[in-house]
Structure formats: C-alpha cells, structure tokens
Short mmCIF file of C-alpha atoms in Angstrom, two decimals:
data_model
loop_
_atom_site.label_atom_id
_atom_site.label_comp_id
_atom_site.label_asym_id
_atom_site.label_seq_id
_atom_site.Cartn_x
_atom_site.Cartn_y
_atom_site.Cartn_z
CA MET A 181 0.00 0.00 0.00
CA LYS A 182 2.83 2.40 0.90
CA ILE A 183 4.61 1.56 -2.36
CA VAL A 184 1.45 2.35 -4.38
CA LEU A 185 1.02 5.67 -2.59
CA LEU A 186 4.67 6.52 -3.20
CA LYS A 187 4.24 5.78 -6.92
CA ILE A 188 1.16 8.01 -7.10
CA MET A 189 3.00 10.81 -5.33
CA LEU A 190 5.99 10.39 -7.65
CA LEU A 191 3.78 10.56 -10.76
CA ALA A 192 2.12 13.70 -9.41
CA ILE A 193 5.53 15.34 -8.87
CA ILE A 194 6.68 14.33 -12.37
CA SER A 195 3.52 15.69 -14.04
CA THR A 196 3.83 18.97 -12.10
CA CYS A 197 7.48 19.35 -13.16
CA GLN A 198 6.53 18.60 -16.79
CA ALA A 199 3.79 21.21 -16.68
CA GLN A 200 6.10 23.85 -15.24
CA ASP A 201 8.64 23.14 -17.98
CA LEU A 202 6.09 23.26 -20.80
CA PHE A 203 3.78 26.06 -19.66
CA LYS A 204 4.18 29.42 -17.96
CA PRO A 205 1.57 31.39 -15.98
CA LEU A 206 0.45 34.77 -17.25
CA PRO A 207 2.02 37.72 -15.41
CA GLN A 208 -0.30 39.19 -12.79
CA VAL A 209 0.97 42.78 -12.91
CA GLU A 210 2.03 44.82 -15.92
CA SER A 211 2.90 48.52 -15.92
CA TYR A 212 1.24 50.81 -18.44
CA ASN A 213 0.50 54.46 -19.16
CA GLU A 214 -2.99 54.98 -17.72
CA ASN A 215 -3.87 57.99 -19.90
CA ILE A 216 -2.92 56.20 -23.13
CA VAL A 217 -4.73 53.02 -22.12
CA ASN A 218 -7.87 54.97 -21.16
CA LEU A 219 -7.82 56.65 -24.57
CA GLY A 220 -7.32 53.28 -26.25
CA LYS A 221 -10.27 51.83 -24.41
CA GLU A 222 -12.48 54.74 -25.46
CA LEU A 223 -11.47 54.18 -29.08
CA PHE A 224 -11.91 50.40 -28.87
CA TYR A 225 -15.57 50.82 -27.93
CA ASP A 226 -16.30 53.79 -30.23
CA LYS A 227 -18.26 53.22 -33.46
CA LEU A 228 -16.97 56.55 -34.75
CA LEU A 229 -13.99 54.72 -36.30
CA SER A 230 -16.14 52.76 -38.76
CA LYS A 231 -17.33 54.21 -42.07
CA ASN A 232 -21.03 54.16 -41.16
CA GLN A 233 -20.37 54.71 -37.45
CA ASP A 234 -22.19 51.47 -36.61
CA ILE A 235 -19.32 49.10 -35.75
CA SER A 236 -16.58 49.30 -33.13
CA CYS A 237 -13.67 46.98 -32.36
CA TYR A 238 -15.78 45.67 -29.51
CA SER A 239 -18.59 44.70 -31.91
CA CYS A 240 -16.59 41.62 -32.95
CA HIS A 241 -14.75 41.02 -29.67
CA TYR A 242 -17.46 41.23 -27.00
CA ASN A 243 -17.21 37.75 -25.48
CA TYR A 244 -13.90 36.93 -23.80
CA GLY A 245 -12.37 39.08 -26.52
CA ALA A 246 -13.91 36.97 -29.29
CA ASP A 247 -17.20 36.63 -31.18
CA THR A 248 -19.87 33.98 -30.65
CA LYS A 249 -20.65 33.65 -34.37
CA GLN A 250 -19.00 31.46 -36.97
CA PHE A 251 -17.99 34.63 -38.81
CA SER A 252 -18.37 38.21 -37.62
CA VAL A 253 -20.77 40.64 -39.29
CA GLY A 254 -19.20 43.83 -40.58
CA HIS A 255 -19.90 46.86 -42.79
CA GLU A 256 -23.38 46.80 -44.33
CA GLY A 257 -23.96 43.25 -43.17
CA ASN A 258 -20.93 41.74 -44.89
CA ILE A 259 -19.85 38.42 -43.40
CA GLY A 260 -16.19 37.87 -42.55
CA ASN A 261 -13.96 35.20 -44.08
CA MET A 262 -12.48 33.66 -40.95
CA ASN A 263 -13.55 32.94 -37.39
CA THR A 264 -12.70 35.85 -35.09
CA PRO A 265 -9.89 35.12 -32.59
CA SER A 266 -9.87 36.60 -29.09
CA VAL A 267 -8.06 39.85 -28.34
CA PHE A 268 -7.11 38.56 -24.88
CA ASN A 269 -3.43 37.84 -24.19
CA LEU A 270 -2.33 39.14 -27.60
CA PRO A 271 1.22 40.20 -26.63
CA TYR A 272 2.19 36.52 -26.34
CA ASN A 273 1.42 35.59 -29.97
CA LEU A 274 4.14 35.31 -32.61
CA GLY A 275 1.94 37.00 -35.24
CA TYR A 276 -1.61 38.08 -35.98
CA PHE A 277 -4.46 36.79 -38.12
CA TRP A 278 -4.78 33.04 -38.70
CA ASN A 279 -1.98 33.14 -41.25
CA GLY A 280 0.32 35.46 -39.31
CA ARG A 281 0.49 38.04 -42.08
CA SER A 282 0.95 40.85 -39.56
CA LYS A 283 3.88 40.75 -37.19
CA THR A 284 2.79 43.52 -34.83
CA LEU A 285 -0.50 44.58 -33.30
CA LYS A 286 -0.28 47.99 -34.94
CA GLU A 287 0.27 46.43 -38.36
CA GLN A 288 -2.69 44.13 -37.71
CA MET A 289 -4.94 47.12 -37.00
CA VAL A 290 -3.93 48.92 -40.21
CA SER A 291 -4.15 45.94 -42.55
CA GLY A 292 -7.22 44.42 -41.00
CA PRO A 293 -10.40 45.58 -39.30
CA LEU A 294 -10.21 49.35 -39.76
CA ILE A 295 -9.99 49.45 -43.54
CA ASN A 296 -11.28 46.03 -44.57
CA ASN A 297 -14.48 46.51 -46.58
CA LYS A 298 -16.05 43.51 -44.83
CA GLU A 299 -15.26 44.92 -41.40
CA MET A 300 -15.19 48.64 -40.52
CA ALA A 301 -14.57 49.85 -44.11
CA SER A 302 -12.98 53.11 -42.94
CA SER A 303 -9.84 54.98 -44.02
CA LYS A 304 -6.97 56.86 -42.45
CA GLU A 305 -8.29 60.16 -43.79
CA LEU A 306 -11.83 59.65 -42.52
CA ILE A 307 -10.71 58.57 -39.07
CA GLU A 308 -8.30 61.50 -38.70
CA GLU A 309 -10.98 63.95 -39.79
CA ARG A 310 -13.44 62.66 -37.22
CA LEU A 311 -10.92 62.56 -34.38
CA THR A 312 -9.47 66.02 -35.05
CA THR A 313 -12.93 67.60 -35.13
CA SER A 314 -14.03 65.91 -31.91
CA GLY A 315 -13.72 68.05 -28.79
CA LYS A 316 -13.70 64.92 -26.64
CA TYR A 317 -10.81 63.33 -28.51
CA GLN A 318 -8.85 66.57 -28.72
CA LYS A 319 -8.82 66.58 -24.90
CA LEU A 320 -8.08 62.85 -24.53
CA PHE A 321 -5.19 62.88 -27.03
CA LYS A 322 -3.70 65.97 -25.36
CA LYS A 323 -3.91 64.21 -22.00
CA ALA A 324 -2.39 61.00 -23.33
CA TYR A 325 0.25 62.28 -25.78
CA ASN A 326 0.28 66.06 -25.36
CA ARG A 327 -0.42 66.09 -29.10
CA ASN A 328 -3.42 66.47 -31.37
CA PRO A 329 -5.31 63.38 -32.57
CA SER A 330 -3.76 61.44 -35.44
CA PHE A 331 -4.28 58.08 -37.10
CA ASP A 332 -0.94 56.74 -35.88
CA ARG A 333 -1.56 57.82 -32.27
CA MET A 334 -5.02 56.28 -32.47
CA LEU A 335 -3.43 52.96 -33.48
CA ASP A 336 -0.88 53.21 -30.69
CA ALA A 337 -3.55 53.88 -28.05
CA ILE A 338 -5.72 50.93 -29.09
CA VAL A 339 -2.68 48.64 -29.12
CA GLU A 340 -1.66 49.80 -25.64
CA TYR A 341 -5.19 49.12 -24.42
CA GLU A 342 -5.22 45.64 -25.98
CA LYS A 343 -1.95 44.84 -24.25
CA THR A 344 -3.75 45.19 -20.91
CA LEU A 345 -6.37 42.55 -21.80
CA ILE A 346 -4.65 39.74 -19.95
CA SER A 347 -6.89 37.05 -18.46
CA ILE A 348 -4.91 36.32 -15.32
CA ASN A 349 -5.40 33.87 -12.47
CA SER A 350 -6.83 30.86 -14.25
CA LYS A 351 -6.96 27.72 -12.13
CA PHE A 352 -4.08 26.36 -14.20
CA ASP A 353 -1.97 29.46 -13.59
CA LYS A 354 -2.54 29.06 -9.86
CA TYR A 355 -1.52 25.41 -10.20
CA LEU A 356 1.68 26.41 -12.02
CA ARG A 357 2.40 28.86 -9.20
CA ASN A 358 1.96 26.00 -6.67
CA GLU A 359 -1.01 27.75 -5.05
CA ILE A 360 -3.62 25.04 -5.63
CA GLU A 361 -3.97 21.48 -6.92
CA LEU A 362 -5.96 20.28 -9.91
CA ASP A 363 -8.65 17.71 -9.25
CA GLU A 364 -8.29 14.12 -10.46
CA ASN A 365 -10.03 14.63 -13.81
CA GLU A 366 -8.20 17.89 -14.54
CA LYS A 367 -4.82 16.39 -13.73
CA ASN A 368 -5.53 13.28 -15.77
CA GLY A 369 -6.59 15.51 -18.66
CA MET A 370 -3.35 17.46 -18.38
CA GLU A 371 -1.32 14.25 -18.39
CA LEU A 372 -3.19 13.00 -21.48
CA PHE A 373 -2.66 16.40 -23.13
CA ILE A 374 1.06 16.04 -22.54
CA SER A 375 1.48 12.32 -23.25
CA TYR A 376 -0.53 12.33 -26.51
CA GLY A 377 1.55 15.23 -27.81
CA CYS A 378 -1.07 18.01 -27.88
CA VAL A 379 1.55 20.02 -26.04
CA SER A 380 3.89 19.91 -29.03
CA CYS A 381 1.76 22.69 -30.56
CA HIS A 382 -0.02 24.10 -27.51
CA ASN A 383 2.68 25.17 -25.08
CA GLY A 384 4.31 28.23 -23.57
CA ILE A 385 2.69 31.16 -21.81
CA ASN A 386 -0.32 31.29 -24.16
CA ILE A 387 -0.76 27.51 -24.48
CA GLY A 388 -0.37 28.06 -28.23
CA GLY A 389 -0.10 31.10 -30.46
CA ASN A 390 3.65 30.59 -30.93
CA SER A 391 3.92 28.43 -34.08
CA TYR A 392 2.29 27.59 -37.40
CA GLN A 393 1.02 24.06 -37.96
CA LYS A 394 -0.92 22.12 -40.56
CA PHE A 395 -4.55 21.31 -39.84
CA GLY A 396 -4.38 17.60 -40.57
CA SER A 397 -0.67 17.04 -40.01
CA VAL A 398 -1.05 13.28 -39.39
CA ILE A 399 -4.31 12.41 -41.13
CA GLU A 400 -5.12 14.58 -44.12
CA TYR A 401 -7.97 16.97 -43.52
CA LYS A 402 -9.88 16.53 -46.76
CA GLU A 403 -11.71 19.79 -46.70
CA LYS A 404 -12.17 21.38 -50.09
CA ARG A 405 -9.94 24.42 -49.81
CA ALA A 406 -12.08 27.52 -50.14
CA SER A 407 -10.53 30.69 -51.53
CA GLN A 408 -11.57 32.49 -48.35
CA TRP A 409 -9.33 30.42 -46.07
CA GLN A 410 -6.40 32.68 -45.38
CA ASP A 411 -3.78 30.05 -44.57
CA ARG A 412 0.00 30.36 -44.87
CA PHE A 413 -0.26 29.30 -48.52
CA SER A 414 -2.07 32.57 -49.25
CA ILE A 415 1.17 34.33 -48.23
CA THR A 416 3.95 31.96 -49.33
CA ASN A 417 2.35 30.18 -52.34
CA ARG A 418 4.16 27.05 -51.19
CA PRO A 419 2.00 23.90 -51.52
CA GLU A 420 3.22 22.61 -48.17
CA ASP A 421 1.59 25.65 -46.51
CA ILE A 422 -1.95 24.71 -47.60
CA ASN A 423 -4.08 24.33 -44.44
CA VAL A 424 -1.24 25.71 -42.28
CA TYR A 425 -2.45 28.20 -39.67
CA LYS A 426 -1.22 29.88 -36.53
CA VAL A 427 -1.86 27.56 -33.61
CA PRO A 428 -4.57 29.26 -31.53
CA SER A 429 -4.08 29.94 -27.85
CA LEU A 430 -6.16 27.61 -25.69
CA ARG A 431 -6.59 30.15 -22.93
CA ASN A 432 -10.30 30.70 -22.22
CA VAL A 433 -11.09 28.08 -24.87
CA GLU A 434 -14.24 26.88 -23.11
CA MET A 435 -15.67 30.41 -23.49
CA THR A 436 -14.78 31.14 -27.13
CA SER A 437 -16.83 28.72 -29.24
CA PRO A 438 -17.11 28.17 -32.20
CA TYR A 439 -13.69 26.71 -32.97
CA PHE A 440 -11.09 26.52 -35.75
CA HIS A 441 -10.32 28.94 -38.57
CA ASP A 442 -13.67 28.17 -40.19
CA GLY A 443 -15.73 28.26 -36.99
CA SER A 444 -17.13 24.88 -37.97
CA VAL A 445 -17.23 23.23 -34.53
CA GLU A 446 -19.48 24.38 -31.69
CA LYS A 447 -18.70 21.95 -28.87
CA LEU A 448 -15.33 21.81 -27.14
CA THR A 449 -15.51 18.00 -26.88
CA ASP A 450 -15.95 17.79 -30.67
CA ALA A 451 -12.97 20.09 -31.18
CA ILE A 452 -10.84 17.89 -28.92
CA TYR A 453 -11.86 14.75 -30.82
CA THR A 454 -11.23 16.39 -34.21
CA MET A 455 -7.76 17.70 -33.35
CA ALA A 456 -6.70 14.42 -31.74
CA TYR A 457 -7.76 12.49 -34.83
CA PHE A 458 -6.35 14.72 -37.57
CA ASN A 459 -3.26 16.12 -35.83
CA ILE A 460 -2.02 13.30 -33.62
CA GLY A 461 -3.71 10.32 -35.27
CA VAL A 462 -5.53 9.15 -32.15
CA MET A 463 -9.20 8.30 -31.67
CA LEU A 464 -9.78 9.32 -28.08
CA GLU A 465 -12.10 7.42 -25.76
CA GLU A 466 -15.03 9.37 -24.33
CA ASN A 467 -13.53 9.43 -20.84
CA GLU A 468 -10.27 10.79 -22.26
CA ILE A 469 -12.10 13.55 -24.11
CA ASN A 470 -13.98 14.48 -20.94
CA ASP A 471 -10.79 14.61 -18.88
CA ILE A 472 -8.99 16.73 -21.47
CA GLU A 473 -12.01 19.05 -21.53
CA SER A 474 -11.80 19.30 -17.73
CA PHE A 475 -8.14 20.31 -18.05
CA LEU A 476 -8.85 22.87 -20.78
CA LYS A 477 -11.50 24.47 -18.59
CA THR A 478 -8.78 25.24 -16.03
CA LEU A 479 -7.34 27.65 -18.63
CA THR A 480 -10.26 30.07 -18.20
CA GLY A 481 -8.91 33.20 -16.56
CA GLU A 482 -10.40 36.33 -15.10
CA ILE A 483 -11.99 38.83 -17.45
CA PRO A 484 -9.71 41.90 -17.45
CA LYS A 485 -11.07 44.67 -15.22
CA ASN A 486 -11.15 47.18 -18.07
CA PHE A 487 -13.10 44.93 -20.43
CA GLU A 488 -16.91 44.90 -20.57
CA ASN A 489 -17.80 41.27 -21.30
CA LYS A 490 -21.20 41.24 -23.01
CA ASN A 491 -22.16 37.83 -21.63
CA ASP A 492 -21.58 38.77 -17.96
#
C-alpha cells in the first residue's frame, strides 16, 4: 500500500514538473501608461472609427475578446472570411491573423479591421478627420500624448489598451504557481494532453499562439480548400503551406466557441476529438475527451477589469 502511494505521489511530482517546464503562468501585474490606455479603451468601444459609425472593435470582440458567431458581421452586413480570434493575451502571440500576415498589433490594425471593406470599411483620412474635429478626442489625445489626434496615435492607443487585456489567475496558472492542486479529472486531462503530444503545438505562456502548424498534419484533412481560407499558402504560395495556420491559444477556450479557422465546430468536446484524430492520429475514448475538456477548462482566466464582457 505504501509503495502504491509513493508511486502516485511520484507521478504527481513528475507531471507537475513537466507542466512547469512546458507552460508558464500569465504575469499578474504589468505597468502601463494609464492615460494612453484609457484613450485606447475609449477608441476600442467607439463606433466613430467605422465608415457608417455602426461598428466598433468591440462589436466583434465582445465575449472573452472573441465573437460567438461562426464569422463576424461587418460593414453593411458583410460576413467575414475567418472565425474571429480573441483579443485577450495578444502580446504573447508570434503573429496576428490566422496566417500570421501581420507581425505587430499595430500592423494588424492597419491591414485588417479598420480598412477592410467587410469589417469597418474606414480609411486613415476619414478617421483622422473625425478625431481632429471631436472636442472629446482633442482633450483625450492631449492628455495621453500632449499632441493632437492622429491616425498613428489612435493605433498606438488601441494597441496599448489591448496589451492590458490579460486574463490572469486561471486555475491552471494558480496550479503552475503552486497555489492550488488540480482535481483528479483535470490532472488526468493534463497528463493525457502532454502524453498524446497536444503540447507539441499548444505550449508556452499562451498555451499556443507561438507556431504555425498544418490542420491535418497526421491524417489529411480533406476539406475542399475555399478561396476564403487565409492560410500560410495565401502568403507563401508554397504547396506545403496549404491548411497551415497559426496555432490558436487555448486560454479561455471553453468560453470562445465556435472553434477553428472556419468556426465549424461548436462543442469543445468535438474540437478535442477532431484535433486528436487529424493532428495526432488518435481516436480518443469518451472518458479521455472528458478529462482533457476538464483540463482545458482550467485555462479560463479572469476577465480583465477594463473589459466589458457582453455575456456577464
């Protein structure tokens, strides 16, 4: 009996050490310029930035920083091409958009939502005109930058605000900091996640977001490739980059359905089964799926204090 208990304790120690090597908790405190961040928040929620003044950044990022639709609805009812990722924990990604075509958050803002005709359909000139003629924004930009409003400062302020949207203190983060223990199902799910190799793509501080991988790397994903799927091939034109996407962060994954670049899966258990089959070549048992789901739910963190979650 003592030997069995010792083995269980040893396995628990090993799994904890593995987790601490593979994953890192989100930082609990970050310094920032309050005036710039406050301006960025005001802009993030303001529909003034869109062409018809009917869409804000928040319009597509209202639920844990993501959307609840398969594809977001933009300018004049246009439907987007790809499922909307969360804006939480963005500083820990290696690039932006599903294909990583933007390397910085500021570049992502310029090349994406603000001017995309399917999103906010605006322009640099229109945004600058509206900001410079707004008494409210003249005051806020002076307070933040001691300068008049400009398109570039607007981008900078929104980016600085987005950098504060960190979903700290998930159960898993507390576990990594040795503050609490996971329950039996959660720990078993973590061990399955590690042993089956899910962790080869989903690791680091964001539990993903730090590499590009093929959807269907072990078993071919025989989806007819639609022209709308903005994979790495759309950038490189290399055949091997077809169906290659940025690995999404799994933080808050239980809250950000639907899943995948095409938003084709609603249930987390179905997403777990699909990824295990196509990307590690394993058909998981139901109890394994349930335990992995229990583990993934420990990745749900606190909603940032300066974010107004619509589903609260």
